[in-house]
PDB file of C-alpha atoms in Angstrom:
ATOM      1  CA  MET P1181      -0.405  -6.812  11.222  1.00 84.00           C
ATOM      2  CA  GLY P1182      -2.224  -5.831   8.092  1.00 88.00           C
ATOM      3  CA  TYR P1183      -3.796  -2.868   6.334  1.00 89.00           C
ATOM      4  CA  ALA P1184      -6.702  -2.914   3.901  1.00 90.00           C
ATOM      5  CA  ARG P1185      -8.138   0.093   2.101  1.00 89.00           C
ATOM      6  CA  CYS P1186     -11.014   0.422  -0.276  1.00 87.00           C
ATOM      7  CA  PRO P1187     -11.179   3.720  -2.193  1.00 82.00           C
ATOM      8  CA  HIS P1188     -14.760   3.344  -3.432  1.00 72.00           C
ATOM      9  CA  LEU P1189     -17.941   2.007  -1.939  1.00 64.00           C
ATOM     10  CA  SER P1190     -18.392  -0.082  -5.077  1.00 58.00           C
ATOM     11  CA  GLN P1191     -15.218  -2.069  -4.326  1.00 65.00           C
ATOM     12  CA  GLU P1192     -15.081  -4.929  -1.878  1.00 79.00           C
ATOM     13  CA  LEU P1193     -13.104  -4.462   1.326  1.00 86.00           C
ATOM     14  CA  ASP P1194     -13.976  -7.975   2.510  1.00 87.00           C
ATOM     15  CA  SER P1195     -11.883  -9.603  -0.227  1.00 87.00           C
ATOM     16  CA  GLN P1196      -8.802  -7.775   1.054  1.00 88.00           C
ATOM     17  CA  LEU P1197      -9.585  -8.736   4.638  1.00 89.00           C
ATOM     18  CA  ASP P1198      -9.989 -12.361   3.556  1.00 89.00           C
ATOM     19  CA  ALA P1199      -6.661 -12.253   1.689  1.00 89.00           C
ATOM     20  CA  LEU P1200      -4.859 -10.874   4.737  1.00 90.00           C
ATOM     21  CA  ALA P1201      -6.502 -13.512   6.933  1.00 91.00           C
ATOM     22  CA  GLY P1202      -5.293 -16.082   4.393  1.00 91.00           C
ATOM     23  CA  HIS P1203      -1.751 -14.903   5.148  1.00 87.00           C
ATOM     24  CA  GLY P1204      -2.352 -15.787   8.799  1.00 91.00           C
ATOM     25  CA  ILE P1205      -3.139 -12.300  10.050  1.00 90.00           C
ATOM     26  CA  PRO P1206      -5.940 -12.300  12.642  1.00 91.00           C
ATOM     27  CA  ARG P1207      -8.817  -9.911  11.904  1.00 90.00           C
ATOM     28  CA  ASP P1208      -8.169  -7.996  15.124  1.00 91.00           C
ATOM     29  CA  LYS P1209      -4.654  -7.186  13.843  1.00 91.00           C
ATOM     30  CA  ILE P1210      -5.894  -5.697  10.546  1.00 93.00           C
ATOM     31  CA  PHE P1211      -6.418  -1.963  10.206  1.00 93.00           C
ATOM     32  CA  SER P1212      -8.921  -1.077   7.491  1.00 92.00           C
ATOM     33  CA  GLU P1213     -10.736   1.911   6.067  1.00 91.00           C
ATOM     34  CA  GLU P1214     -12.875   3.002   3.155  1.00 89.00           C
ATOM     35  CA  ILE P1215     -11.216   6.205   2.007  1.00 87.00           C
ATOM     36  CA  SER P1216     -10.405   7.806  -1.326  1.00 84.00           C
ATOM     37  CA  THR P1217      -6.907   7.759  -2.777  1.00 80.00           C
ATOM     38  CA  ARG P1218      -7.195  11.545  -3.029  1.00 86.00           C
ATOM     39  CA  VAL P1219      -7.248  11.833   0.754  1.00 86.00           C
ATOM     40  CA  ARG P1220      -3.677  12.279   1.949  1.00 87.00           C
ATOM     41  CA  VAL P1221      -4.336  11.612   5.631  1.00 90.00           C
ATOM     42  CA  ARG P1222      -5.420   8.027   6.192  1.00 91.00           C
ATOM     43  CA  PRO P1223      -6.079   7.571   9.920  1.00 95.00           C
ATOM     44  CA  GLN P1224      -6.067   3.759  10.002  1.00 94.00           C
ATOM     45  CA  PHE P1225      -2.886   3.555   7.930  1.00 91.00           C
ATOM     46  CA  GLU P1226      -1.176   6.037  10.254  1.00 93.00           C
ATOM     47  CA  GLN P1227      -2.382   4.029  13.263  1.00 94.00           C
ATOM     48  CA  ALA P1228      -1.048   0.808  11.721  1.00 91.00           C
ATOM     49  CA  LEU P1229       2.364   2.398  11.175  1.00 90.00           C
ATOM     50  CA  LYS P1230       2.396   3.842  14.699  1.00 93.00           C
ATOM     51  CA  THR P1231       1.509   0.457  16.182  1.00 90.00           C
ATOM     52  CA  ALA P1232       4.130  -1.361  14.085  1.00 86.00           C
ATOM     53  CA  ARG P1233       6.821   1.145  15.064  1.00 87.00           C
ATOM     54  CA  GLY P1234       5.875   0.781  18.741  1.00 88.00           C
ATOM     55  CA  ILE P1235       6.138  -2.993  18.573  1.00 83.00           C
ATOM     56  CA  LYS P1236       9.469  -2.778  16.740  1.00 82.00           C
ATOM     57  CA  ALA P1237      10.842  -0.325  19.322  1.00 85.00           C
ATOM     58  CA  GLN P1238       9.940  -2.681  22.180  1.00 85.00           C
ATOM     59  CA  ALA P1239      11.277  -5.797  20.458  1.00 81.00           C
ATOM     60  CA  PRO P1240      13.883  -4.770  17.861  1.00 77.00           C
ATOM     61  CA  ALA P1241      15.093  -8.353  17.343  1.00 79.00           C
ATOM     62  CA  LEU P1242      11.698  -9.527  16.095  1.00 73.00           C
ATOM     63  CA  PRO P1243      11.011  -9.350  12.363  1.00 70.00           C
ATOM     64  CA  GLY P1244       8.440  -6.706  11.539  1.00 64.00           C
ATOM     65  CA  HIS P1245       5.992  -6.907   8.677  1.00 62.00           C
ATOM     66  CA  LEU P1246       3.016  -4.796   7.712  1.00 58.00           C
ATOM     67  CA  HIS P1247       1.045  -6.512   4.980  1.00 58.00           C
ATOM     68  CA  ARG P1248      -1.203  -4.756   2.498  1.00 60.00           C
ATOM     69  CA  VAL P1249      -3.148  -6.643  -0.113  1.00 58.00           C
ATOM     70  CA  ARG P1250      -4.600  -4.880  -3.118  1.00 58.00           C
ATOM     71  CA  ASP P1251      -7.866  -5.947  -4.622  1.00 53.00           C
ATOM     72  CA  GLU P1252      -6.976  -7.288  -8.069  1.00 49.00           C
ATOM     73  CA  ALA P1253     -10.472  -6.521  -9.350  1.00 47.00           C
ATOM     74  CA  ALA P1254      -9.947  -2.834  -8.575  1.00 47.00           C
ATOM     75  CA  ARG P1255      -6.864  -2.506 -10.771  1.00 46.00           C
ATOM     76  CA  PRO P1256      -7.380  -1.243 -14.307  1.00 41.00           C
ATOM     77  CA  ARG P1257      -6.434  -3.771 -16.963  1.00 38.00           C
ATOM     78  CA  ARG P1258      -4.064  -2.945 -19.785  1.00 40.00           C
ATOM     79  CA  CYS P1259      -4.601  -4.253 -23.273  1.00 33.00           C
TER      80      CYS P1259
END
């Protein structure tokens, strides 16, 4: 499973989706949303966690991973 979030319309959500797909995560297993970091309730993130917890409860022996990739271009650079 994966989660991608883009806080601004000017940033590219597709690059995060591509990065998650590059890790072998199918697009239908990626939760994504365009929502500000100021918003505390993130519906797709909550749904991803709920889904992951449900899978883990049904199959506790399986390893569980929720991947999130940050867009490197969106990070401020330090001098």
